Each structure stands twice: as C-alpha cells, then as structure tokens.
mmCIF file with all atom_site columns, C-alpha atoms in Angstrom:
data_model
loop_
_atom_site.group_PDB
_atom_site.id
_atom_site.type_symbol
_atom_site.label_atom_id
_atom_site.label_alt_id
_atom_site.label_comp_id
_atom_site.label_asym_id
_atom_site.label_entity_id
_atom_site.label_seq_id
_atom_site.pdbx_PDB_ins_code
_atom_site.Cartn_x
_atom_site.Cartn_y
_atom_site.Cartn_z
_atom_site.occupancy
_atom_site.B_iso_or_equiv
_atom_site.pdbx_formal_charge
_atom_site.auth_seq_id
_atom_site.auth_comp_id
_atom_site.auth_asym_id
_atom_site.auth_atom_id
_atom_site.pdbx_PDB_model_num
ATOM 1   C CA . LYS A 1 1   ? -11.238 -13.624 4.851   1.00 0.00 ? 69  LYS A CA 1
ATOM 2   C CA . GLN A 1 2   ? -10.916 -9.637  5.738   1.00 0.00 ? 70  GLN A CA 1
ATOM 3   C CA . GLU A 1 3   ? -12.827 -7.605  3.087   1.00 0.00 ? 71  GLU A CA 1
ATOM 4   C CA . VAL A 1 4   ? -12.168 -3.854  2.921   1.00 0.00 ? 72  VAL A CA 1
ATOM 5   C CA . THR A 1 5   ? -14.632 -1.228  0.995   1.00 0.00 ? 73  THR A CA 1
ATOM 6   C CA . GLN A 1 6   ? -14.398 2.320   0.489   1.00 0.00 ? 74  GLN A CA 1
ATOM 7   C CA . ILE A 1 7   ? -17.526 4.466   -0.328  1.00 0.00 ? 75  ILE A CA 1
ATOM 8   C CA . PRO A 1 8   ? -17.901 6.364   -2.571  1.00 0.00 ? 76  PRO A CA 1
ATOM 9   C CA . ALA A 1 9   ? -15.697 5.047   -5.277  1.00 0.00 ? 77  ALA A CA 1
ATOM 10  C CA . ALA A 1 10  ? -15.219 8.563   -6.582  1.00 0.00 ? 78  ALA A CA 1
ATOM 11  C CA . LEU A 1 11  ? -15.870 12.238  -5.449  1.00 0.00 ? 79  LEU A CA 1
ATOM 12  C CA . SER A 1 12  ? -15.770 15.634  -6.637  1.00 0.00 ? 80  SER A CA 1
ATOM 13  C CA . VAL A 1 13  ? -16.372 18.746  -4.575  1.00 0.00 ? 81  VAL A CA 1
ATOM 14  C CA . PRO A 1 14  ? -15.596 22.315  -4.956  1.00 0.00 ? 82  PRO A CA 1
ATOM 15  C CA . GLU A 1 15  ? -12.658 23.948  -3.394  1.00 0.00 ? 83  GLU A CA 1
ATOM 16  C CA . GLY A 1 16  ? -13.057 24.617  0.250   1.00 0.00 ? 84  GLY A CA 1
ATOM 17  C CA . GLU A 1 17  ? -15.614 21.981  1.234   1.00 0.00 ? 85  GLU A CA 1
ATOM 18  C CA . ASN A 1 18  ? -15.090 19.855  4.303   1.00 0.00 ? 86  ASN A CA 1
ATOM 19  C CA . LEU A 1 19  ? -15.323 16.073  3.253   1.00 0.00 ? 87  LEU A CA 1
ATOM 20  C CA . VAL A 1 20  ? -15.488 12.515  4.761   1.00 0.00 ? 88  VAL A CA 1
ATOM 21  C CA . LEU A 1 21  ? -14.156 9.494   3.157   1.00 0.00 ? 89  LEU A CA 1
ATOM 22  C CA . ASN A 1 22  ? -15.395 5.934   4.499   1.00 0.00 ? 90  ASN A CA 1
ATOM 23  C CA . CYS A 1 23  ? -13.887 2.753   4.674   1.00 0.00 ? 91  CYS A CA 1
ATOM 24  C CA . SER A 1 24  ? -15.371 -0.322  6.344   1.00 0.00 ? 92  SER A CA 1
ATOM 25  C CA . PHE A 1 25  ? -13.781 -3.953  6.952   1.00 0.00 ? 93  PHE A CA 1
ATOM 26  C CA . THR A 1 26  ? -15.469 -7.004  7.965   1.00 0.00 ? 94  THR A CA 1
ATOM 27  C CA . ASP A 1 27  ? -13.224 -8.508  10.626  1.00 0.00 ? 95  ASP A CA 1
ATOM 28  C CA . SER A 1 28  ? -13.047 -6.012  13.680  1.00 0.00 ? 96  SER A CA 1
ATOM 29  C CA . ALA A 1 29  ? -9.531  -8.173  14.770  1.00 0.00 ? 97  ALA A CA 1
ATOM 30  C CA . ILE A 1 30  ? -7.263  -5.740  13.714  1.00 0.00 ? 98  ILE A CA 1
ATOM 31  C CA . TYR A 1 31  ? -3.792  -4.306  14.742  1.00 0.00 ? 99  TYR A CA 1
ATOM 32  C CA . ASN A 1 32  ? -4.119  -1.276  12.863  1.00 0.00 ? 100 ASN A CA 1
ATOM 33  C CA . LEU A 1 33  ? -5.362  0.944   10.023  1.00 0.00 ? 101 LEU A CA 1
ATOM 34  C CA . GLN A 1 34  ? -3.580  2.958   7.819   1.00 0.00 ? 102 GLN A CA 1
ATOM 35  C CA . TRP A 1 35  ? -4.770  5.840   5.349   1.00 0.00 ? 103 TRP A CA 1
ATOM 36  C CA . PHE A 1 36  ? -2.775  6.329   1.901   1.00 0.00 ? 104 PHE A CA 1
ATOM 37  C CA . ARG A 1 37  ? -2.867  8.812   -0.798  1.00 0.00 ? 105 ARG A CA 1
ATOM 38  C CA . GLN A 1 38  ? -2.042  7.902   -4.460  1.00 0.00 ? 106 GLN A CA 1
ATOM 39  C CA . ASP A 1 39  ? -1.463  10.251  -7.217  1.00 0.00 ? 107 ASP A CA 1
ATOM 40  C CA . PRO A 1 40  ? -2.031  9.202   -10.811 1.00 0.00 ? 108 PRO A CA 1
ATOM 41  C CA . GLY A 1 41  ? 0.958   7.175   -11.623 1.00 0.00 ? 109 GLY A CA 1
ATOM 42  C CA . LYS A 1 42  ? 2.648   7.470   -8.627  1.00 0.00 ? 110 LYS A CA 1
ATOM 43  C CA . GLY A 1 43  ? 3.506   5.379   -5.360  1.00 0.00 ? 111 GLY A CA 1
ATOM 44  C CA . LEU A 1 44  ? 1.522   5.720   -1.935  1.00 0.00 ? 112 LEU A CA 1
ATOM 45  C CA . THR A 1 45  ? 2.155   8.073   0.479   1.00 0.00 ? 113 THR A CA 1
ATOM 46  C CA . SER A 1 46  ? 1.146   7.190   3.918   1.00 0.00 ? 114 SER A CA 1
ATOM 47  C CA . LEU A 1 47  ? -1.034  9.834   5.845   1.00 0.00 ? 115 LEU A CA 1
ATOM 48  C CA . LEU A 1 48  ? -1.956  8.389   9.022   1.00 0.00 ? 116 LEU A CA 1
ATOM 49  C CA . LEU A 1 49  ? -1.878  5.254   10.911  1.00 0.00 ? 117 LEU A CA 1
ATOM 50  C CA . ILE A 1 50  ? -4.439  4.349   13.876  1.00 0.00 ? 118 ILE A CA 1
ATOM 51  C CA . GLN A 1 51  ? -3.654  1.622   16.369  1.00 0.00 ? 119 GLN A CA 1
ATOM 52  C CA . SER A 1 52  ? -6.535  -0.630  17.224  1.00 0.00 ? 120 SER A CA 1
ATOM 53  C CA . SER A 1 53  ? -6.524  0.893   20.631  1.00 0.00 ? 121 SER A CA 1
ATOM 54  C CA . GLN A 1 54  ? -6.855  4.440   19.157  1.00 0.00 ? 122 GLN A CA 1
ATOM 55  C CA . ARG A 1 55  ? -9.947  6.405   18.319  1.00 0.00 ? 123 ARG A CA 1
ATOM 56  C CA . GLU A 1 56  ? -8.436  8.904   15.960  1.00 0.00 ? 124 GLU A CA 1
ATOM 57  C CA . GLN A 1 57  ? -5.411  10.574  14.615  1.00 0.00 ? 125 GLN A CA 1
ATOM 58  C CA . THR A 1 58  ? -4.910  13.975  13.057  1.00 0.00 ? 126 THR A CA 1
ATOM 59  C CA . SER A 1 59  ? -2.401  15.543  10.956  1.00 0.00 ? 127 SER A CA 1
ATOM 60  C CA . GLY A 1 60  ? -2.811  18.979  9.531   1.00 0.00 ? 128 GLY A CA 1
ATOM 61  C CA . ARG A 1 61  ? -6.186  19.384  7.845   1.00 0.00 ? 129 ARG A CA 1
ATOM 62  C CA . LEU A 1 62  ? -6.772  15.592  8.212   1.00 0.00 ? 130 LEU A CA 1
ATOM 63  C CA . ASN A 1 63  ? -8.300  13.818  10.880  1.00 0.00 ? 131 ASN A CA 1
ATOM 64  C CA . ALA A 1 64  ? -8.711  9.803   10.772  1.00 0.00 ? 132 ALA A CA 1
ATOM 65  C CA . SER A 1 65  ? -11.411 7.925   13.182  1.00 0.00 ? 133 SER A CA 1
ATOM 66  C CA . LEU A 1 66  ? -11.613 4.205   13.646  1.00 0.00 ? 134 LEU A CA 1
ATOM 67  C CA . ASP A 1 67  ? -14.555 2.471   15.349  1.00 0.00 ? 135 ASP A CA 1
ATOM 68  C CA . LYS A 1 68  ? -13.270 -1.097  15.473  1.00 0.00 ? 136 LYS A CA 1
ATOM 69  C CA . SER A 1 69  ? -16.358 -2.542  16.832  1.00 0.00 ? 137 SER A CA 1
ATOM 70  C CA . SER A 1 70  ? -18.406 -1.448  13.842  1.00 0.00 ? 138 SER A CA 1
ATOM 71  C CA . GLY A 1 71  ? -15.814 -1.969  11.567  1.00 0.00 ? 139 GLY A CA 1
ATOM 72  C CA . ARG A 1 72  ? -15.382 1.503   10.076  1.00 0.00 ? 140 ARG A CA 1
ATOM 73  C CA . SER A 1 73  ? -13.037 4.296   9.687   1.00 0.00 ? 141 SER A CA 1
ATOM 74  C CA . THR A 1 74  ? -13.345 7.920   8.116   1.00 0.00 ? 142 THR A CA 1
ATOM 75  C CA . LEU A 1 75  ? -10.806 10.429  6.820   1.00 0.00 ? 143 LEU A CA 1
ATOM 76  C CA . TYR A 1 76  ? -11.891 13.814  7.287   1.00 0.00 ? 144 TYR A CA 1
ATOM 77  C CA . ILE A 1 77  ? -10.505 16.635  5.012   1.00 0.00 ? 145 ILE A CA 1
ATOM 78  C CA . ALA A 1 78  ? -11.158 20.249  6.099   1.00 0.00 ? 146 ALA A CA 1
ATOM 79  C CA . ALA A 1 79  ? -10.948 22.960  3.926   1.00 0.00 ? 147 ALA A CA 1
ATOM 80  C CA . SER A 1 80  ? -10.278 21.167  0.554   1.00 0.00 ? 148 SER A CA 1
ATOM 81  C CA . GLN A 1 81  ? -7.885  22.389  -1.962  1.00 0.00 ? 149 GLN A CA 1
ATOM 82  C CA . PRO A 1 82  ? -7.088  21.299  -5.450  1.00 0.00 ? 150 PRO A CA 1
ATOM 83  C CA . GLY A 1 83  ? -3.769  19.769  -4.477  1.00 0.00 ? 151 GLY A CA 1
ATOM 84  C CA . ASP A 1 84  ? -5.716  17.327  -2.378  1.00 0.00 ? 152 ASP A CA 1
ATOM 85  C CA . SER A 1 85  ? -7.315  15.795  -5.736  1.00 0.00 ? 153 SER A CA 1
ATOM 86  C CA . ALA A 1 86  ? -5.834  12.167  -5.797  1.00 0.00 ? 154 ALA A CA 1
ATOM 87  C CA . THR A 1 87  ? -6.995  8.377   -4.925  1.00 0.00 ? 155 THR A CA 1
ATOM 88  C CA . TYR A 1 88  ? -7.266  7.785   -1.016  1.00 0.00 ? 156 TYR A CA 1
ATOM 89  C CA . LEU A 1 89  ? -6.726  4.266   0.120   1.00 0.00 ? 157 LEU A CA 1
ATOM 90  C CA . CYS A 1 90  ? -7.325  2.506   3.487   1.00 0.00 ? 158 CYS A CA 1
ATOM 91  C CA . ALA A 1 91  ? -5.614  -0.647  4.400   1.00 0.00 ? 159 ALA A CA 1
ATOM 92  C CA . VAL A 1 92  ? -6.089  -2.729  7.726   1.00 0.00 ? 160 VAL A CA 1
ATOM 93  C CA . ASN A 1 93  ? -3.607  -5.183  9.365   1.00 0.00 ? 161 ASN A CA 1
ATOM 94  C CA . GLY A 1 94  ? -5.618  -7.994  10.594  1.00 0.00 ? 162 GLY A CA 1
ATOM 95  C CA . VAL A 1 95  ? -4.657  -10.164 13.405  1.00 0.00 ? 163 VAL A CA 1
ATOM 96  C CA . GLY A 1 96  ? -3.419  -13.678 12.209  1.00 0.00 ? 164 GLY A CA 1
ATOM 97  C CA . ALA A 1 97  ? -2.741  -11.894 8.681   1.00 0.00 ? 165 ALA A CA 1
ATOM 98  C CA . GLY A 1 98  ? 0.921   -11.805 9.388   1.00 0.00 ? 166 GLY A CA 1
ATOM 99  C CA . ASN A 1 99  ? 2.076   -8.328  7.818   1.00 0.00 ? 167 ASN A CA 1
ATOM 100 C CA . MET A 1 100 ? -0.299  -8.606  5.082   1.00 0.00 ? 168 MET A CA 1
ATOM 101 C CA . LEU A 1 101 ? -2.350  -5.093  4.567   1.00 0.00 ? 169 LEU A CA 1
ATOM 102 C CA . THR A 1 102 ? -5.540  -5.657  3.030   1.00 0.00 ? 170 THR A CA 1
ATOM 103 C CA . PHE A 1 103 ? -6.641  -2.723  0.816   1.00 0.00 ? 171 PHE A CA 1
ATOM 104 C CA . GLY A 1 104 ? -9.688  -1.069  0.067   1.00 0.00 ? 172 GLY A CA 1
ATOM 105 C CA . GLY A 1 105 ? -10.419 -0.053  -3.387  1.00 0.00 ? 173 GLY A CA 1
ATOM 106 C CA . GLY A 1 106 ? -10.164 3.640   -3.192  1.00 0.00 ? 174 GLY A CA 1
ATOM 107 C CA . THR A 1 107 ? -11.823 6.916   -3.163  1.00 0.00 ? 175 THR A CA 1
ATOM 108 C CA . ARG A 1 108 ? -10.862 8.899   -6.086  1.00 0.00 ? 176 ARG A CA 1
ATOM 109 C CA . LEU A 1 109 ? -11.109 12.688  -5.133  1.00 0.00 ? 177 LEU A CA 1
ATOM 110 C CA . MET A 1 110 ? -11.341 15.657  -7.414  1.00 0.00 ? 178 MET A CA 1
ATOM 111 C CA . VAL A 1 111 ? -11.473 19.180  -5.717  1.00 0.00 ? 179 VAL A CA 1
ATOM 112 C CA . LYS A 1 112 ? -12.510 21.589  -8.397  1.00 0.00 ? 180 LYS A CA 1
ATOM 113 C CA . PRO A 1 113 ? -11.084 25.212  -8.101  1.00 0.00 ? 181 PRO A CA 1
ATOM 114 C CA . ASN B 2 1   ? 17.196  10.120  2.599   1.00 0.00 ? 281 ASN B CA 1
ATOM 115 C CA . ALA B 2 2   ? 15.759  8.499   -0.648  1.00 0.00 ? 282 ALA B CA 1
ATOM 116 C CA . GLY B 2 3   ? 13.316  6.401   0.905   1.00 0.00 ? 283 GLY B CA 1
ATOM 117 C CA . VAL B 2 4   ? 12.256  3.463   -1.011  1.00 0.00 ? 284 VAL B CA 1
ATOM 118 C CA . THR B 2 5   ? 13.361  3.418   -4.562  1.00 0.00 ? 285 THR B CA 1
ATOM 119 C CA . GLN B 2 6   ? 12.445  0.747   -7.309  1.00 0.00 ? 286 GLN B CA 1
ATOM 120 C CA . THR B 2 7   ? 14.317  -0.021  -10.588 1.00 0.00 ? 287 THR B CA 1
ATOM 121 C CA . PRO B 2 8   ? 13.299  -0.103  -13.383 1.00 0.00 ? 288 PRO B CA 1
ATOM 122 C CA . LYS B 2 9   ? 10.426  2.378   -13.475 1.00 0.00 ? 289 LYS B CA 1
ATOM 123 C CA . PHE B 2 10  ? 8.706   0.704   -16.812 1.00 0.00 ? 290 PHE B CA 1
ATOM 124 C CA . ARG B 2 11  ? 9.461   -2.607  -18.523 1.00 0.00 ? 291 ARG B CA 1
ATOM 125 C CA . VAL B 2 12  ? 7.721   -4.532  -21.662 1.00 0.00 ? 292 VAL B CA 1
ATOM 126 C CA . LEU B 2 13  ? 8.564   -8.411  -21.692 1.00 0.00 ? 293 LEU B CA 1
ATOM 127 C CA . LYS B 2 14  ? 7.331   -10.813 -23.937 1.00 0.00 ? 294 LYS B CA 1
ATOM 128 C CA . THR B 2 15  ? 5.532   -14.232 -22.627 1.00 0.00 ? 295 THR B CA 1
ATOM 129 C CA . GLY B 2 16  ? 8.129   -16.653 -21.486 1.00 0.00 ? 296 GLY B CA 1
ATOM 130 C CA . GLN B 2 17  ? 10.932  -13.943 -20.553 1.00 0.00 ? 297 GLN B CA 1
ATOM 131 C CA . SER B 2 18  ? 12.345  -13.424 -17.307 1.00 0.00 ? 298 SER B CA 1
ATOM 132 C CA . MET B 2 19  ? 13.560  -10.310 -15.262 1.00 0.00 ? 299 MET B CA 1
ATOM 133 C CA . THR B 2 20  ? 14.219  -8.896  -11.704 1.00 0.00 ? 300 THR B CA 1
ATOM 134 C CA . LEU B 2 21  ? 12.769  -5.782  -10.317 1.00 0.00 ? 301 LEU B CA 1
ATOM 135 C CA . LEU B 2 22  ? 14.999  -4.297  -7.395  1.00 0.00 ? 302 LEU B CA 1
ATOM 136 C CA . CYS B 2 23  ? 13.457  -2.517  -4.427  1.00 0.00 ? 303 CYS B CA 1
ATOM 137 C CA . ALA B 2 24  ? 16.213  -0.451  -2.109  1.00 0.00 ? 304 ALA B CA 1
ATOM 138 C CA . GLN B 2 25  ? 15.675  1.117   0.992   1.00 0.00 ? 305 GLN B CA 1
ATOM 139 C CA . ASP B 2 26  ? 17.765  3.493   2.886   1.00 0.00 ? 306 ASP B CA 1
ATOM 140 C CA . MET B 2 27  ? 15.718  3.579   6.270   1.00 0.00 ? 307 MET B CA 1
ATOM 141 C CA . ASN B 2 28  ? 17.118  0.628   7.869   1.00 0.00 ? 308 ASN B CA 1
ATOM 142 C CA . HIS B 2 29  ? 13.904  -1.154  8.051   1.00 0.00 ? 309 HIS B CA 1
ATOM 143 C CA . GLU B 2 30  ? 13.817  -4.929  8.957   1.00 0.00 ? 310 GLU B CA 1
ATOM 144 C CA . TYR B 2 31  ? 10.671  -5.393  6.929   1.00 0.00 ? 311 TYR B CA 1
ATOM 145 C CA . MET B 2 32  ? 10.309  -5.311  3.246   1.00 0.00 ? 312 MET B CA 1
ATOM 146 C CA . TYR B 2 33  ? 7.120   -6.308  0.882   1.00 0.00 ? 313 TYR B CA 1
ATOM 147 C CA . TRP B 2 34  ? 6.223   -6.603  -2.665  1.00 0.00 ? 314 TRP B CA 1
ATOM 148 C CA . TYR B 2 35  ? 2.801   -5.671  -4.007  1.00 0.00 ? 315 TYR B CA 1
ATOM 149 C CA . ARG B 2 36  ? 1.008   -5.757  -7.205  1.00 0.00 ? 316 ARG B CA 1
ATOM 150 C CA . GLN B 2 37  ? -1.886  -3.266  -8.022  1.00 0.00 ? 317 GLN B CA 1
ATOM 151 C CA . ASP B 2 38  ? -4.657  -4.110  -10.635 1.00 0.00 ? 318 ASP B CA 1
ATOM 152 C CA . PRO B 2 39  ? -7.508  -2.347  -11.573 1.00 0.00 ? 319 PRO B CA 1
ATOM 153 C CA . GLY B 2 40  ? -10.705 -3.788  -9.533  1.00 0.00 ? 320 GLY B CA 1
ATOM 154 C CA . MET B 2 41  ? -8.393  -5.753  -7.502  1.00 0.00 ? 321 MET B CA 1
ATOM 155 C CA . GLY B 2 42  ? -6.666  -3.087  -5.757  1.00 0.00 ? 322 GLY B CA 1
ATOM 156 C CA . LEU B 2 43  ? -3.062  -3.794  -4.005  1.00 0.00 ? 323 LEU B CA 1
ATOM 157 C CA . ARG B 2 44  ? -2.198  -7.464  -3.020  1.00 0.00 ? 324 ARG B CA 1
ATOM 158 C CA . LEU B 2 45  ? 0.624   -8.689  -1.222  1.00 0.00 ? 325 LEU B CA 1
ATOM 159 C CA . ILE B 2 46  ? 2.991   -11.127 -3.238  1.00 0.00 ? 326 ILE B CA 1
ATOM 160 C CA . HIS B 2 47  ? 5.912   -11.899 -0.830  1.00 0.00 ? 327 HIS B CA 1
ATOM 161 C CA . TYR B 2 48  ? 7.536   -10.277 2.071   1.00 0.00 ? 328 TYR B CA 1
ATOM 162 C CA . SER B 2 49  ? 10.572  -10.216 4.303   1.00 0.00 ? 329 SER B CA 1
ATOM 163 C CA . VAL B 2 50  ? 10.818  -9.930  8.102   1.00 0.00 ? 330 VAL B CA 1
ATOM 164 C CA . GLY B 2 51  ? 14.741  -9.615  7.716   1.00 0.00 ? 331 GLY B CA 1
ATOM 165 C CA . GLU B 2 52  ? 17.748  -10.456 5.800   1.00 0.00 ? 332 GLU B CA 1
ATOM 166 C CA . GLY B 2 53  ? 17.949  -13.851 4.493   1.00 0.00 ? 333 GLY B CA 1
ATOM 167 C CA . THR B 2 54  ? 14.445  -14.456 5.191   1.00 0.00 ? 334 THR B CA 1
ATOM 168 C CA . THR B 2 55  ? 11.114  -14.561 2.845   1.00 0.00 ? 335 THR B CA 1
ATOM 169 C CA . ALA B 2 56  ? 7.643   -15.419 3.140   1.00 0.00 ? 336 ALA B CA 1
ATOM 170 C CA . LYS B 2 57  ? 4.515   -15.963 0.803   1.00 0.00 ? 337 LYS B CA 1
ATOM 171 C CA . GLY B 2 58  ? 1.808   -13.365 0.835   1.00 0.00 ? 338 GLY B CA 1
ATOM 172 C CA . GLU B 2 59  ? -1.797  -13.748 -0.854  1.00 0.00 ? 339 GLU B CA 1
ATOM 173 C CA . VAL B 2 60  ? -0.752  -14.053 -4.666  1.00 0.00 ? 340 VAL B CA 1
ATOM 174 C CA . PRO B 2 61  ? 3.126   -15.775 -4.487  1.00 0.00 ? 341 PRO B CA 1
ATOM 175 C CA . ASP B 2 62  ? 2.629   -18.132 -7.873  1.00 0.00 ? 342 ASP B CA 1
ATOM 176 C CA . GLY B 2 63  ? 4.949   -17.237 -10.590 1.00 0.00 ? 343 GLY B CA 1
ATOM 177 C CA . TYR B 2 64  ? 7.002   -14.835 -8.149  1.00 0.00 ? 344 TYR B CA 1
ATOM 178 C CA . ASN B 2 65  ? 10.381  -15.739 -6.493  1.00 0.00 ? 345 ASN B CA 1
ATOM 179 C CA . VAL B 2 66  ? 12.161  -13.164 -4.227  1.00 0.00 ? 346 VAL B CA 1
ATOM 180 C CA . SER B 2 67  ? 15.554  -12.903 -2.302  1.00 0.00 ? 347 SER B CA 1
ATOM 181 C CA . ARG B 2 68  ? 16.706  -10.761 0.728   1.00 0.00 ? 348 ARG B CA 1
ATOM 182 C CA . LEU B 2 69  ? 20.503  -10.903 0.506   1.00 0.00 ? 349 LEU B CA 1
ATOM 183 C CA . LYS B 2 70  ? 21.157  -7.835  1.862   1.00 0.00 ? 350 LYS B CA 1
ATOM 184 C CA . LYS B 2 71  ? 19.186  -5.769  4.588   1.00 0.00 ? 351 LYS B CA 1
ATOM 185 C CA . GLN B 2 72  ? 18.492  -2.843  2.199   1.00 0.00 ? 352 GLN B CA 1
ATOM 186 C CA . ASN B 2 73  ? 17.556  -4.780  -1.225  1.00 0.00 ? 353 ASN B CA 1
ATOM 187 C CA . PHE B 2 74  ? 14.696  -7.105  -1.771  1.00 0.00 ? 354 PHE B CA 1
ATOM 188 C CA . LEU B 2 75  ? 14.425  -8.346  -5.329  1.00 0.00 ? 355 LEU B CA 1
ATOM 189 C CA . LEU B 2 76  ? 11.297  -9.577  -6.996  1.00 0.00 ? 356 LEU B CA 1
ATOM 190 C CA . GLY B 2 77  ? 11.830  -12.182 -10.162 1.00 0.00 ? 357 GLY B CA 1
ATOM 191 C CA . LEU B 2 78  ? 9.574   -13.491 -12.723 1.00 0.00 ? 358 LEU B CA 1
ATOM 192 C CA . GLU B 2 79  ? 11.015  -16.726 -14.453 1.00 0.00 ? 359 GLU B CA 1
ATOM 193 C CA . SER B 2 80  ? 8.647   -17.085 -17.109 1.00 0.00 ? 360 SER B CA 1
ATOM 194 C CA . ALA B 2 81  ? 6.708   -13.913 -17.710 1.00 0.00 ? 361 ALA B CA 1
ATOM 195 C CA . ALA B 2 82  ? 2.854   -14.227 -18.383 1.00 0.00 ? 362 ALA B CA 1
ATOM 196 C CA . PRO B 2 83  ? 0.480   -11.808 -19.829 1.00 0.00 ? 363 PRO B CA 1
ATOM 197 C CA . SER B 2 84  ? -1.598  -12.070 -16.421 1.00 0.00 ? 364 SER B CA 1
ATOM 198 C CA . GLN B 2 85  ? 1.675   -10.474 -14.384 1.00 0.00 ? 365 GLN B CA 1
ATOM 199 C CA . THR B 2 86  ? 0.769   -7.290  -16.311 1.00 0.00 ? 366 THR B CA 1
ATOM 200 C CA . SER B 2 87  ? 0.508   -5.063  -13.379 1.00 0.00 ? 367 SER B CA 1
ATOM 201 C CA . VAL B 2 88  ? 2.044   -2.310  -11.381 1.00 0.00 ? 368 VAL B CA 1
ATOM 202 C CA . TYR B 2 89  ? 4.381   -3.524  -8.773  1.00 0.00 ? 369 TYR B CA 1
ATOM 203 C CA . PHE B 2 90  ? 5.135   -1.590  -5.544  1.00 0.00 ? 370 PHE B CA 1
ATOM 204 C CA . CYS B 2 91  ? 7.753   -2.405  -2.922  1.00 0.00 ? 371 CYS B CA 1
ATOM 205 C CA . ALA B 2 92  ? 7.286   -1.256  0.615   1.00 0.00 ? 372 ALA B CA 1
ATOM 206 C CA . SER B 2 93  ? 9.236   -1.396  4.024   1.00 0.00 ? 373 SER B CA 1
ATOM 207 C CA . SER B 2 94  ? 8.409   -0.790  7.589   1.00 0.00 ? 374 SER B CA 1
ATOM 208 C CA . TYR B 2 95  ? 10.627  -0.478  10.751  1.00 0.00 ? 375 TYR B CA 1
ATOM 209 C CA . GLN B 2 96  ? 9.245   -3.850  12.099  1.00 0.00 ? 376 GLN B CA 1
ATOM 210 C CA . GLY B 2 97  ? 5.977   -5.642  11.478  1.00 0.00 ? 377 GLY B CA 1
ATOM 211 C CA . SER B 2 98  ? 2.998   -4.012  10.273  1.00 0.00 ? 378 SER B CA 1
ATOM 212 C CA . TYR B 2 99  ? 1.358   -4.410  13.725  1.00 0.00 ? 379 TYR B CA 1
ATOM 213 C CA . SER B 2 100 ? 2.565   -1.034  14.727  1.00 0.00 ? 380 SER B CA 1
ATOM 214 C CA . TYR B 2 101 ? 4.688   0.624   12.080  1.00 0.00 ? 381 TYR B CA 1
ATOM 215 C CA . GLU B 2 102 ? 3.343   2.358   8.831   1.00 0.00 ? 382 GLU B CA 1
ATOM 216 C CA . GLN B 2 103 ? 4.435   0.992   5.627   1.00 0.00 ? 383 GLN B CA 1
ATOM 217 C CA . TYR B 2 104 ? 6.360   3.293   3.355   1.00 0.00 ? 384 TYR B CA 1
ATOM 218 C CA . PHE B 2 105 ? 6.002   2.857   -0.569  1.00 0.00 ? 385 PHE B CA 1
ATOM 219 C CA . GLY B 2 106 ? 8.374   3.143   -3.342  1.00 0.00 ? 386 GLY B CA 1
ATOM 220 C CA . PRO B 2 107 ? 7.246   4.779   -6.914  1.00 0.00 ? 387 PRO B CA 1
ATOM 221 C CA . GLY B 2 108 ? 6.161   1.224   -8.525  1.00 0.00 ? 388 GLY B CA 1
ATOM 222 C CA . THR B 2 109 ? 7.267   -0.318  -11.596 1.00 0.00 ? 389 THR B CA 1
ATOM 223 C CA . ARG B 2 110 ? 4.981   -0.708  -14.463 1.00 0.00 ? 390 ARG B CA 1
ATOM 224 C CA . LEU B 2 111 ? 5.235   -4.021  -16.323 1.00 0.00 ? 391 LEU B CA 1
ATOM 225 C CA . THR B 2 112 ? 3.498   -5.073  -19.512 1.00 0.00 ? 392 THR B CA 1
ATOM 226 C CA . VAL B 2 113 ? 3.792   -8.671  -20.709 1.00 0.00 ? 393 VAL B CA 1
ATOM 227 C CA . THR B 2 114 ? 2.610   -9.269  -24.292 1.00 0.00 ? 394 THR B CA 1
#
C-alpha cells in the first residue's frame, strides 16, 4: 500500500528565506505527483502537477522536483512571503490505484514578517 | 466560471439522521471525487465517478452512497449518520483520470454528527 510522508510537519521561517518542503512515497510506480496548498478552513488549491516522466515543474516562485526512483519530491519556495503561510500537501497517483490520490499529512508553513 | 462548488458549507446532524451533500462543477470535467479529511489521517477517497451514470468505491466507502445523474453534479449521501462520520468533506473534479490531469477541489463541507 502506498504511503506518503511529508517532513517537516511544521516549519516557521522569516520572510525572504528560500525553503524546501519534502515529500516521500513508498511505491515508485506512480503516474504523477501533485502539490497542493490549503489555507485554514478552505479547500485545496493545486500548485503543480509533475508527471512520472518529468523531473521538475516551475510556477512563479515555486519549483517542484520529482525523483521517482528514490520515491522523493521537493517543493522549493523562493523568497518566501507572509502570504505563503498555509499547509502544503503532496499527493501521488499510483499505478493500479485507479484514480485515487494518496495524500501526505502536510507541512504547515508559517512565514513571519 | 465558479469551478467546484459544494453545498452546504456547514451542517450538524444527530446520530441516525440522513443528509445529502451536493457537489457541482462547471468545467465540463468527466471525473468527480469525494474525499474526507480528518486530523492525523489526511485526505481519503470515499467514492468517485468516471462519467455521468457511473460510480466507484474509493478507500473508505462504507456508510456512504453516491449518485452522478448529471455530468456536472456528484451527490454524496449519508443514510444513517454516525459520530465517526464527523469530518470535512471535499469534492474534486478532473478533466479525465488522475493519470495525467490535476484534480480541482471545492471549498469543503464541515459536518458534525452528535
């Protein structure tokens, strides 16, 4: 059974820092990996989708990488801002899992002004 | 373009009561999903649909039923609510399967069963 782990569970950084969020998964047979942002009491906003054949995806200050063979993905946030404060979730779509996304527990990020 | 919407936003039920959660999307997506989010458990898939008139079980389907009578709507029903169904419920949709296409989520329904 696919398991997804995100480390750290919580992170607090001063504004302007570059930071890396980590996601690991136990089964490397995946179709894709998706990063989401969730604000308190809100739904999930899709940030980046990386197909299994890709190594990375970029959107603005965000860069996500995927190393399928080692079961790891990172989300890099450049020049962090207080508005980046949220919970970040990664989810994988595993081969044979139908359309089921398996989610990690999330990293709660606080960017202090 | 409203994306994915859910009604109601909040609901309190007593044990044994029934209710239906409505999800609607205006993106002409084929696939729709229902998840629940619980502290310490993350998001888990309840049921999903690959098109109008179809439904399939996810990871935690027990105690729930679903229907997809129209392409744009996906209903989640609780026939006899239990305290263990207290959770935040999210609906999502995607153009096709999650194999290649990202899922878009609604704002959630917070359900409390007393």
